[in-house]
Coordinates of C-alpha atoms and ligand atoms in Angstrom, one line a residue:
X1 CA 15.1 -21.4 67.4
X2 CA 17.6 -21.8 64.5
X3 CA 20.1 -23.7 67.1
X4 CA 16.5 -26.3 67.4
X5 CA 16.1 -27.2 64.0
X6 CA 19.7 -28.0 63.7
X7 CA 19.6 -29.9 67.0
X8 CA 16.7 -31.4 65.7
X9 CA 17.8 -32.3 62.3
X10 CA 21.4 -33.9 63.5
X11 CA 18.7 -36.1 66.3
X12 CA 16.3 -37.2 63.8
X13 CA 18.0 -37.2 60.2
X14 CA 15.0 -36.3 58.4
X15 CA 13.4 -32.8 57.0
X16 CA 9.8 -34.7 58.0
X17 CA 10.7 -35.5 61.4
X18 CA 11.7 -32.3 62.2
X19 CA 8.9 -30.5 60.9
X20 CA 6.5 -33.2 62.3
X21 CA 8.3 -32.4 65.9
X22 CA 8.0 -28.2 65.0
X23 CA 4.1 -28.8 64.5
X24 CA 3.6 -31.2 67.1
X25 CA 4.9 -28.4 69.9
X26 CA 3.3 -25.6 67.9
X27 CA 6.4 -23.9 67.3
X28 CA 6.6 -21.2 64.3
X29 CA 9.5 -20.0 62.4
X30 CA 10.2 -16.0 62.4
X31 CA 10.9 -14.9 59.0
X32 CA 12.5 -11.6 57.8
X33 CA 9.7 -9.7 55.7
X34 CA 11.4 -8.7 52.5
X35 CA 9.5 -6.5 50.4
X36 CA 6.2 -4.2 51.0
X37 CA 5.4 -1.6 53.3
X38 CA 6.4 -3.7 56.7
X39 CA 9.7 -4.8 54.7
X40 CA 11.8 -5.7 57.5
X41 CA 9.9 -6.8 60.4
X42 CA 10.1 -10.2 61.6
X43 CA 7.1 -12.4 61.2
X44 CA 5.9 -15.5 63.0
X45 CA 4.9 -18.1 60.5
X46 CA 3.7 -22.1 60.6
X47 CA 7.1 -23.9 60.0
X48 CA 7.2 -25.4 56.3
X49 CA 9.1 -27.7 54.0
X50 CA 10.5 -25.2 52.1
X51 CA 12.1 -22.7 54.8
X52 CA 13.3 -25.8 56.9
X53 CA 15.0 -26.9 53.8
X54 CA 16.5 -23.3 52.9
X55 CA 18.0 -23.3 56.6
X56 CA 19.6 -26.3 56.4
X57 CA 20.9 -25.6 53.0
X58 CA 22.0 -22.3 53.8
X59 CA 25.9 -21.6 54.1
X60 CA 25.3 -18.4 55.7
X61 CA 24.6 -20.5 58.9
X62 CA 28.0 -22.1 58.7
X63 CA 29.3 -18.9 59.0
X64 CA 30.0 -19.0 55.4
X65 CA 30.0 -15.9 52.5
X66 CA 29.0 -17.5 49.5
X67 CA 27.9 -16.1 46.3
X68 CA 26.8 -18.1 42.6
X69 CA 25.1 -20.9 44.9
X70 CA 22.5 -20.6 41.8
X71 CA 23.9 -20.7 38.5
X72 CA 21.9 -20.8 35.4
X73 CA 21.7 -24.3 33.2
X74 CA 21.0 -23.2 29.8
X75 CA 19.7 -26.7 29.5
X76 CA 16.7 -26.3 31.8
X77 CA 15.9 -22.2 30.4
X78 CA 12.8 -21.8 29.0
X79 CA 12.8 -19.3 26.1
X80 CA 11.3 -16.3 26.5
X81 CA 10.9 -16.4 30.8
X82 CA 14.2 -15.1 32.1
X83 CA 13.9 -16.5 35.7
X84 CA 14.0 -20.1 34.7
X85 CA 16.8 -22.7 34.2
X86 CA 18.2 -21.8 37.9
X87 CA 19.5 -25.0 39.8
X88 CA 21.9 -25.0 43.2
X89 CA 25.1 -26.2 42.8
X90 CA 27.3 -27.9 44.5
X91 CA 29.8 -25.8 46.9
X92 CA 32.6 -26.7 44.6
X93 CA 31.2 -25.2 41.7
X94 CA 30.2 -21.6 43.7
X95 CA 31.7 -18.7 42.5
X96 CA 32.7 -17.2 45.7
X97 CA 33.0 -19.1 49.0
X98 CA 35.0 -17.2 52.1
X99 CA 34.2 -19.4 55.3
X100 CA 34.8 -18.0 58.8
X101 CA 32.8 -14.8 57.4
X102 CA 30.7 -14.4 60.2
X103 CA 29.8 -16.5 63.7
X104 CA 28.1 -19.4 63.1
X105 CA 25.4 -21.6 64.3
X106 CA 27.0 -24.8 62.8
X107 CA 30.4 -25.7 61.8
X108 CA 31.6 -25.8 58.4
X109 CA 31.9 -29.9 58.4
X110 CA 28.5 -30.1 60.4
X111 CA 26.9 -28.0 57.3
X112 CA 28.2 -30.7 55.1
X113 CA 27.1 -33.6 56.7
X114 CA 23.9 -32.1 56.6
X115 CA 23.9 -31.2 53.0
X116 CA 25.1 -35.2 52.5
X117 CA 22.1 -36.5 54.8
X118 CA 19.6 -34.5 52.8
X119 CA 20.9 -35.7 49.2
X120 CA 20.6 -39.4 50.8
X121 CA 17.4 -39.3 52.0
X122 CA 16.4 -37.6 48.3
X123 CA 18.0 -40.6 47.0
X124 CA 16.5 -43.0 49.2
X125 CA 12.9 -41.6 48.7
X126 CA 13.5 -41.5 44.9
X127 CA 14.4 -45.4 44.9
X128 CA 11.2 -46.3 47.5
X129 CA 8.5 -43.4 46.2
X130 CA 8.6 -43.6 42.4
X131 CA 9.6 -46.7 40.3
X132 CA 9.4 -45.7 36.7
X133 CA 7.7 -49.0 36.0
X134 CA 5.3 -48.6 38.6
X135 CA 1.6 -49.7 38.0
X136 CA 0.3 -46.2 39.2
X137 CA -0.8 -45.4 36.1
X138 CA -2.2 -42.2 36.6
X139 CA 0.4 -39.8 38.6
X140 CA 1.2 -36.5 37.2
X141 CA -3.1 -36.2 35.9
X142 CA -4.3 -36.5 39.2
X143 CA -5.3 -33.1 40.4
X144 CA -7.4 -32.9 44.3
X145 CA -10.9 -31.6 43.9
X146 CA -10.6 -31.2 47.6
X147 CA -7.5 -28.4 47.5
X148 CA -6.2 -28.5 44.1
X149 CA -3.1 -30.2 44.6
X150 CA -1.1 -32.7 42.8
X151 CA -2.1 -35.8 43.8
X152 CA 1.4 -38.5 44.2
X153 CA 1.1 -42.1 44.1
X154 CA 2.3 -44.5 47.4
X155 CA 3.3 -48.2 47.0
X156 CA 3.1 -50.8 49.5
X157 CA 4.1 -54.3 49.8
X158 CA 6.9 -53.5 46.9
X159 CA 4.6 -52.2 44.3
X160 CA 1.4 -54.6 44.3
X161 CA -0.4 -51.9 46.3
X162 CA -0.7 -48.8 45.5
X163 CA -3.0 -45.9 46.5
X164 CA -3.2 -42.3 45.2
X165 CA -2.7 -39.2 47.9
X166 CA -2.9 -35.8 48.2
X167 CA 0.3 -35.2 51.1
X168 CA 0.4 -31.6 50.2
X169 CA -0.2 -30.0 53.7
X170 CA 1.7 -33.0 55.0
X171 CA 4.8 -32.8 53.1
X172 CA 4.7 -28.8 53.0
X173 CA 3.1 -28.2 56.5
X174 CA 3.0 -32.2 58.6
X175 CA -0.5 -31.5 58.6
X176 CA -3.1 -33.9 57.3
X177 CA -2.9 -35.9 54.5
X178 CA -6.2 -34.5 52.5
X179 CA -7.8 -37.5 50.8
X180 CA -6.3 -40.5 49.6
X181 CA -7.7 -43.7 47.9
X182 CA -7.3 -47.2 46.6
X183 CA -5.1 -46.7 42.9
X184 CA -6.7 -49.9 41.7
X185 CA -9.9 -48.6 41.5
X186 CA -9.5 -45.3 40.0
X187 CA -6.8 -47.3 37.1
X188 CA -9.5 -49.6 36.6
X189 CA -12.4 -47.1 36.0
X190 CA -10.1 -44.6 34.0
X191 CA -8.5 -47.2 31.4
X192 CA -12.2 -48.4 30.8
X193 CA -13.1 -45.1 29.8
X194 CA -10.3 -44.4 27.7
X195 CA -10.7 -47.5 25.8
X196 CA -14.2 -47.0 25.1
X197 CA -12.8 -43.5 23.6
X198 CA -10.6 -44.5 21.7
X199 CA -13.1 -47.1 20.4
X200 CA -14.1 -47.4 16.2
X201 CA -17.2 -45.5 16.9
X202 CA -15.8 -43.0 19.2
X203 CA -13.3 -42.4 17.3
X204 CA -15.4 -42.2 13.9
X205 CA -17.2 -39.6 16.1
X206 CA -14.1 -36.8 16.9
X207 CA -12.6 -37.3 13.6
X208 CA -15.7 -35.7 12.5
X209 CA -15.8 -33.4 14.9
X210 CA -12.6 -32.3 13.9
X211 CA -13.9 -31.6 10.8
X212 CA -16.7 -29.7 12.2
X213 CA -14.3 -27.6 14.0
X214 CA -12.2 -26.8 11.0
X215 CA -15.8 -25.9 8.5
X216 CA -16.6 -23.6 12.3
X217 CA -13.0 -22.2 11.5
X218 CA -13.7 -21.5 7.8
X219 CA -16.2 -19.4 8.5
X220 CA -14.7 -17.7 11.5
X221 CA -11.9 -16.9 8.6
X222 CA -14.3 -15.2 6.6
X223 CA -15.3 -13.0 9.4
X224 CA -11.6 -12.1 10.0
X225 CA -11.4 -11.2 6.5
X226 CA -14.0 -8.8 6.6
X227 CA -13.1 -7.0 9.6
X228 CA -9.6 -6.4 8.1
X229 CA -10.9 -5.4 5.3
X230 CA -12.9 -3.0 7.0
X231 CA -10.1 -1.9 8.9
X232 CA -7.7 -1.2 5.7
X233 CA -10.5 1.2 4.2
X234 CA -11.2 2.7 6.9
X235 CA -7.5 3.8 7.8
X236 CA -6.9 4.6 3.8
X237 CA -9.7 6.8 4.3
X238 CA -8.3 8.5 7.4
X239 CA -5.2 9.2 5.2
X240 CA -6.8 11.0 2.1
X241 CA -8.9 13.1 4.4
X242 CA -5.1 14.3 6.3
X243 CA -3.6 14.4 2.9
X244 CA -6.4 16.5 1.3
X245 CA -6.1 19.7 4.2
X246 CA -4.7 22.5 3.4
X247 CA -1.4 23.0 5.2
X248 CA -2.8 26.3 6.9
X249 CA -5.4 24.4 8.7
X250 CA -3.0 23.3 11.3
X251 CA -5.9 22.7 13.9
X252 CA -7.7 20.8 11.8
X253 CA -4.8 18.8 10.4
X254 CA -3.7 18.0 13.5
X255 CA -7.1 16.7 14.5
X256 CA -7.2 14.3 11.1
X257 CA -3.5 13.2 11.7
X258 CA -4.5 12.2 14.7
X259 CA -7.7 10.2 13.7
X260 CA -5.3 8.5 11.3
X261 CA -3.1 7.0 13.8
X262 CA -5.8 5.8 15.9
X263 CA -7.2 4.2 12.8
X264 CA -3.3 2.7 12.1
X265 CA -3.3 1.6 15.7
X266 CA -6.9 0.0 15.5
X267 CA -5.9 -1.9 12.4
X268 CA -2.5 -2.8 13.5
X269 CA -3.9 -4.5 16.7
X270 CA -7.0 -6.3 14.9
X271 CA -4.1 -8.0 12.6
X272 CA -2.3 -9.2 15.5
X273 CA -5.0 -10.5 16.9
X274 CA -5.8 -12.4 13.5
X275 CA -2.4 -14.0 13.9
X276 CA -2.7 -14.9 17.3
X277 CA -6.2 -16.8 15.7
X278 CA -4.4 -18.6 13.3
X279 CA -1.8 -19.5 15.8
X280 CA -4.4 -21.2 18.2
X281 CA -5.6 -23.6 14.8
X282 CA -5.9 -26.9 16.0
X283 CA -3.4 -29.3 14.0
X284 CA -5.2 -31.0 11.1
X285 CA -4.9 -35.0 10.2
X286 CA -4.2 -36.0 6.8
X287 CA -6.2 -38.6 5.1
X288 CA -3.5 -41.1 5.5
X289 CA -2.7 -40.1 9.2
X290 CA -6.7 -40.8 9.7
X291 CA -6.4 -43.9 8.2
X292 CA -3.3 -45.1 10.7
X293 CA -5.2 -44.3 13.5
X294 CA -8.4 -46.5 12.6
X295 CA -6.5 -49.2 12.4
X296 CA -4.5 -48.2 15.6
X297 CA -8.3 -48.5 17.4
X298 CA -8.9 -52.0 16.4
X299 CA -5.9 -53.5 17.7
X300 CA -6.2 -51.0 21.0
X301 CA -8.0 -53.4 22.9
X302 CA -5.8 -56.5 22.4
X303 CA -2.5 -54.3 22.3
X304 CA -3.4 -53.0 26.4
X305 CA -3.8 -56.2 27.7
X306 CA -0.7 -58.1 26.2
X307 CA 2.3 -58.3 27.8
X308 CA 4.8 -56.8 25.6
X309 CA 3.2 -53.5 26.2
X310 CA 4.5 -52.0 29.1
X311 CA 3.2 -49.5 31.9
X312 CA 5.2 -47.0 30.3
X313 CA 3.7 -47.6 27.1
X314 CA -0.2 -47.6 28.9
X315 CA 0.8 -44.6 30.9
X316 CA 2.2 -42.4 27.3
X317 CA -1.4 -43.3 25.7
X318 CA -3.3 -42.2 28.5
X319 CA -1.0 -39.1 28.7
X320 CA -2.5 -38.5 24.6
X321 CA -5.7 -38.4 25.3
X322 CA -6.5 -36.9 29.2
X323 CA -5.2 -33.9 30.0
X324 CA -6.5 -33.9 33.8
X325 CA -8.4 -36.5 36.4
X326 CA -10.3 -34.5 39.4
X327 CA -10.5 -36.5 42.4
X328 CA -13.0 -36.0 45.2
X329 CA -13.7 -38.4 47.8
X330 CA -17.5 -37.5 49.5
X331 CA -16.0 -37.6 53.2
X332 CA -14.5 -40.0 53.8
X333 CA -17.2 -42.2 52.4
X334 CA -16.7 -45.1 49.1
X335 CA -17.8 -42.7 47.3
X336 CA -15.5 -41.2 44.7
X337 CA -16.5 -38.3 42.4
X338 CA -14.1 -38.6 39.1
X339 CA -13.6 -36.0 36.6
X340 CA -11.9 -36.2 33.2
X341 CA -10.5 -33.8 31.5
X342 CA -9.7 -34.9 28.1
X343 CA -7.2 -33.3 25.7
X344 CA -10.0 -31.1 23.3
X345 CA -11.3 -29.9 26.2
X346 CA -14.1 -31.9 26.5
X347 CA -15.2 -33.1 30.1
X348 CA -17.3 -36.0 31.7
X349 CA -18.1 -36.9 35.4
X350 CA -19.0 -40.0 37.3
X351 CA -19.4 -41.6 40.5
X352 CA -16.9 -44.7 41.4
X353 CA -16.6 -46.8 44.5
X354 CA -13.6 -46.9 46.5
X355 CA -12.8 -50.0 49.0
X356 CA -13.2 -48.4 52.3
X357 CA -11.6 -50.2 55.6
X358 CA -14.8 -49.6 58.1
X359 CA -18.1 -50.2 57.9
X360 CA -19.1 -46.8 59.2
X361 CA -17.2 -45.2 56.3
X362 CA -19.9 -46.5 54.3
X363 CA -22.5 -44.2 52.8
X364 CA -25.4 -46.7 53.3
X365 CA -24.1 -47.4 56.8
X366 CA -27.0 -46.0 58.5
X367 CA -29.7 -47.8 55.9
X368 CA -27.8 -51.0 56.3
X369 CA -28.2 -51.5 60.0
X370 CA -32.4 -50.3 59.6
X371 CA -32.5 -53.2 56.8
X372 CA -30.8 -55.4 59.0
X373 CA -32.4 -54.9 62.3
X374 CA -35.4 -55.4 60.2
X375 CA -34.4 -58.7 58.8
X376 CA -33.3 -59.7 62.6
X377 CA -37.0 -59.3 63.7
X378 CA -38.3 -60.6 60.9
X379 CA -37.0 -63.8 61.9
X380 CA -35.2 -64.8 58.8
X381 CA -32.0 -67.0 59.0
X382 CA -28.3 -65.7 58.7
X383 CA -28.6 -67.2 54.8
X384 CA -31.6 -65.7 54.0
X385 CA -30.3 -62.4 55.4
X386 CA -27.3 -62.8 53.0
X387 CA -29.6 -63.5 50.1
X388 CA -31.9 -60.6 50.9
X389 CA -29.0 -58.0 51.1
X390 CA -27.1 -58.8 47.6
X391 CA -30.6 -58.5 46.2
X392 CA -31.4 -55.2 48.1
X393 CA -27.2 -54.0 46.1
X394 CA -25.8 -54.1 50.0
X395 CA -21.7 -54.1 50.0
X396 CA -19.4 -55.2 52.6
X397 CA -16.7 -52.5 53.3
X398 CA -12.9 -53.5 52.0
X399 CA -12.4 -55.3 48.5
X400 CA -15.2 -57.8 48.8
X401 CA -18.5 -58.1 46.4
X402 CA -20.3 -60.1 48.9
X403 CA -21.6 -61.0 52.4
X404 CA -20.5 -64.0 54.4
X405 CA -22.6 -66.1 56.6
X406 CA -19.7 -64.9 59.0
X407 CA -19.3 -61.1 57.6
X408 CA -23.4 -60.9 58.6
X409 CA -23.3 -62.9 61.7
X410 CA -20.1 -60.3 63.4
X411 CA -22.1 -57.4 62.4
X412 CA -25.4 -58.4 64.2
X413 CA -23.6 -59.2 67.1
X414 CA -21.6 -56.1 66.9
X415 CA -24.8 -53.9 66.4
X416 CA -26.2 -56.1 69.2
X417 CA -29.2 -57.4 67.2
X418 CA -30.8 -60.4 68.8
X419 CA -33.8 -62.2 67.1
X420 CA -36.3 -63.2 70.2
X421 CA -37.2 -66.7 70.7
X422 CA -40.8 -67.0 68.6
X423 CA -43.0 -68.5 70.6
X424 CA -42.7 -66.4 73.7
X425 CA -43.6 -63.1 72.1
X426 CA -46.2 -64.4 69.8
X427 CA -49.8 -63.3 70.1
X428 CA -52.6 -66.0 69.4
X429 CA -53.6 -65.6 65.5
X430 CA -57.2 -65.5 64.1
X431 CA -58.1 -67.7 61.8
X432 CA -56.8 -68.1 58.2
X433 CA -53.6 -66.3 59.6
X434 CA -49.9 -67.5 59.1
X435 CA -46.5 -66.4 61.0
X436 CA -44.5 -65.6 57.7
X437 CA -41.5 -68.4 58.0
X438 CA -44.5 -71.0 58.6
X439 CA -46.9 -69.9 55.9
X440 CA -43.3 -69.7 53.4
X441 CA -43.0 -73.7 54.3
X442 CA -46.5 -74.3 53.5
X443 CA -45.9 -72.4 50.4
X444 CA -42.5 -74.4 49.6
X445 CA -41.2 -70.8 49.0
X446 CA -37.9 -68.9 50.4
X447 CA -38.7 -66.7 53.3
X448 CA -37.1 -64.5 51.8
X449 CA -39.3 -64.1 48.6
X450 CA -42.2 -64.2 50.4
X451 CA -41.2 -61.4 53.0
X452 CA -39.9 -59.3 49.6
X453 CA -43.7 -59.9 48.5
X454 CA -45.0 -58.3 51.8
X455 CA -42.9 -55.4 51.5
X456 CA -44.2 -55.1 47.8
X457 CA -47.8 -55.3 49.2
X458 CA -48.6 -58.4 47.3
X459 CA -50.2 -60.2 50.1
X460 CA -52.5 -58.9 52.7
X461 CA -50.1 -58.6 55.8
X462 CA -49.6 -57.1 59.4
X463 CA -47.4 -56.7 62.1
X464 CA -48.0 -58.1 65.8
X465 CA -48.4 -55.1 67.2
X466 CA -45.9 -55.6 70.1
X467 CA -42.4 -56.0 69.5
X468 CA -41.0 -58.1 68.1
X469 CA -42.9 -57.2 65.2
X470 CA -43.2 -60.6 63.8
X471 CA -45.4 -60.4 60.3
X472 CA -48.9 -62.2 60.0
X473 CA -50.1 -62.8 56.8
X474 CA -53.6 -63.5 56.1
X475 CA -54.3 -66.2 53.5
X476 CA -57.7 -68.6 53.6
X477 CA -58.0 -71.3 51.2
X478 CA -58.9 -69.6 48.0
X479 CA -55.6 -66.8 48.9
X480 CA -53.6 -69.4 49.1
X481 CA -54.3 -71.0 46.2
X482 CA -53.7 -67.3 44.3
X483 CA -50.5 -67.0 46.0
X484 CA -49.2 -70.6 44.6
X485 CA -50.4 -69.7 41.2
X486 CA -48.4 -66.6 41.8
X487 CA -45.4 -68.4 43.1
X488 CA -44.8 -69.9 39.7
X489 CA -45.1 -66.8 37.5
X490 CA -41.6 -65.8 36.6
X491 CA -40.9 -62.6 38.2
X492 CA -39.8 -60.7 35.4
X493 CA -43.9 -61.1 34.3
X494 CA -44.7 -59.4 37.1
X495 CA -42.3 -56.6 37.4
X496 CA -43.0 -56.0 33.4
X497 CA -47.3 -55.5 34.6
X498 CA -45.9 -52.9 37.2
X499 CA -43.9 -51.2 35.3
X500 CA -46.0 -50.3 32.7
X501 CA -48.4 -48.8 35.6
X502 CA -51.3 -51.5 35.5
X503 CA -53.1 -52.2 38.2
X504 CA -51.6 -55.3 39.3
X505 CA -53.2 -58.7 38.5
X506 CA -53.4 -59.7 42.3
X507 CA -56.1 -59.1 44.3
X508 CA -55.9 -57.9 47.7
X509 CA -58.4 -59.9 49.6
X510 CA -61.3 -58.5 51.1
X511 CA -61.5 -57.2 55.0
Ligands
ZN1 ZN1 -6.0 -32.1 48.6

């Protein structure tokens, strides 16, 4: 299996590919079990990044001893964690290399070319994946509210395009990429919400808060006072009482020396944990730092938008003020559920709409096509089915705001919706009865309005009862005359009556 990989690797030159090819043929790796009660038995696991890359890496393989492959850069230690600052160096820099140690699956120069081929394609993914000017404005926030991974950014067509993506089980596993979606949208809805934080009023409104929060800590302070105070007495009392037994009474002095260092311990750990309380205080703002930052908020707006500012400068503000961005996509529907974290620990959700590429992907798919075949039998024409579906908040899939003659037309042909010829299916009428379309011409009205009006139950209406199920409205002289009088009240009137729950002014005409 090891002789694979390195087969496999020399054929296809990239970590990906091979691990792609392992998952495609359901092959697993076996892996040595180093510690716990089966230490030493081999294990089958699902092949991953990270083991494919240690076996490639691995001099031992090249029949190589080598020891000091990781040497510590006191650069990169972190104080106070003793495991960090460890990086892999190069095999000139190891302190002990003997090759020829052992038989070996590769030779020596074949270990090196692979070691080369894996720094180039580090190199060439560091040049293509992440431009430091890129317009992804959000990577290194984004976390997947799917799995909990990072979430990168991609570019596309240089870096116009670019979408976010959570590749975790893909890079680590070439499974499934999780979710992904469009980075203008999320930029869009996330810079809007900052700058509306960092607005005059908002900002008015944390400063004060702040101040809230430090009065809250004044009287926390207090409380902390007390119990140490408490605490003092309490182990100066244990103390006397030791100190006034007589020396005979060892039982008993034992016994009180003993309360006193529990009483020491007690009082010991409550101050510690007063420190670690005045540690955690939250900086505060002087008077003239306060002052800076109003006037920072006024120019904000103007300052994001010029020129001279640059993504790094946009990305570094956003970085001040949001600590996190939770991304879930519903399915893979437009809908996105976005949650921000801000630094203060403060949290708000929303909805936002992704561009989607299918019209199934929709959420509304399903409603859309009822509206629609609905619209078909009603007759109407391609343009009053446009109309009637921006005012109904209908959206086509992909970047667009609004429906085309053309958009409307493919999709009734694709969901093979055919309006029947009118005269054929229709049944005779009785008398003071109208087909809609006609009675809309008599009217001087849009057929669309006037269908909206039957759906509202504003006029007195039915359907042929045989499909299709062309509407009929009833209207005799004096109805008619109501409905033109109604025709020219703006529409806003009417809504207004309705909403405040009055019975409407129109009268539905009598049986
Ligand atoms: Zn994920």
């Amino acid at each position: 299996m090891v002789q694979l990989i390195f087969r496999k690797f020399e054929e296809l030159g990239t970590l990906n590919a091979v691990l792609q090819y392992l998952v495609t043929h359901h092959i697993q790796i076996g892996v040595r079990v180093l510690s716990g009660p089966t230490k030493g038995d081999l294990e089958w696991h699902r092949p991953n990044r990270a083991t494919l890359q240690n076996l490639l890496r691995h001099p031992t393989y090249a029949g190589a001893y080598a020891y000091g492959r990781r040497q510590v850069d006191p650069r990169k230690k972190k104080a106070g964690r003793p495991h960090t600052g460890r990086v892999v160096k190069p095999c000139e820099e190891w302190l002990v290399l003997i090759k020829d140690h052992h038989p070996a699956y590769i030779s020596w120069e074949k270990y090196q070319q692979n070691i080369a081929q894996l720094k180039s394609n580090q190199n060439r993914s560091n040049e293509q994946g992440h431009p430091r000017q890129g317009v992804g404005l959000l990577c290194g926030l984004l976390v997947c509210g799917r799995c909990g991974g990072r979430m990168a950014v991609q570019y596309s067509h240089g870096q116009d395009h670019h979408r976010y993506i959570c590749a975790r089980e893909k890079v680590d596993y070439g499974g499934e990429i999780c979710q992904h979606l469009s980075g203008a949208c999320l930029d869009e809805y996330v810079v809007d919400q900052v700058l509306q934080a960092l607005e005059p009023a908002a900002l008015e409104l944390s400063l004060a808060a702040a101040r809230h929060l430090e009065e809250d800590r004044l009287e926390l302070d207090k409380v902390w006072h007390q119990r140490l105070e408490r605490a003092q007495f309490e182990t100066d009392r244990a103390r006397r009482h030791y100190q006034l037994v007589e020396p005979e009474n060892r039982l008993v002095a034992r016994q009180l020396a003993q309360e006193w260092e529990a009483k020491l311990q007690a009082q010991q750990q409550l101050q510690e944990d007063y420190e670690r309380f005045c540690c955690e205080k939250p900086k505060q703002l002087s008077p003239d730092q306060q002052q800076q930052i109003r006037r920072l908020a006024q120019d904000l707006p103007a300052l994001w938008s010029v020129p001279t500012t640059t993504q790094a400068q946009r990305k570094e503000i956003i970085r001040q003020v949001i600590d996190k961005i939770i991304v879930t996509v519903e399915g893979t529907s437009e809908q996105v559920q976005v949650m921000i974290e801000w630094s203060g620990g403060f949290s708000c959700q929303a909805q936002i709409i992704r561009p989607v590429a299918k019209w199934t992907q929709l959420s509304y798919y399903p409603q859309l096509c009822e509206r629609l075949e609905q619209l078909v039998e009603a007759n109407l024409t391609t343009d009053e089915i446009v109309d009637c579906l921006h005012q109904e908040g209908f959206r086509p899939p992909k970047r667009r705001q609004t429906f085309t003659r053309e958009i409307v037309q493919t999709l009734i042909r694709h969901l093979g919706l055919r309006p029947r010829p009118l005269p054929k299916a229709r049944e005779p009428l009785s008398e003071h009865e109208w087909w809609l379309p006609e009675l809309a011409v008599t009217l001087g009205m849009p057929t669309v309005t006037l269908y909206n009006w039957v759906r509202r139950g504003w006029v007195k209406a039915r359907q042929q009862p045989t499909s299709p199920k062309h509407w009929i409205i009833w209207a005799d002289e004096i109805e008619l005359e109501r409905l033109r009088t109604h025709r020219q009240r703006p529409v806003g009137d009417i809504l207004r009556q309705r909403w405040k729950g009055k019975v409407p002014t129109i009268a539905i005409p009598p049986e």
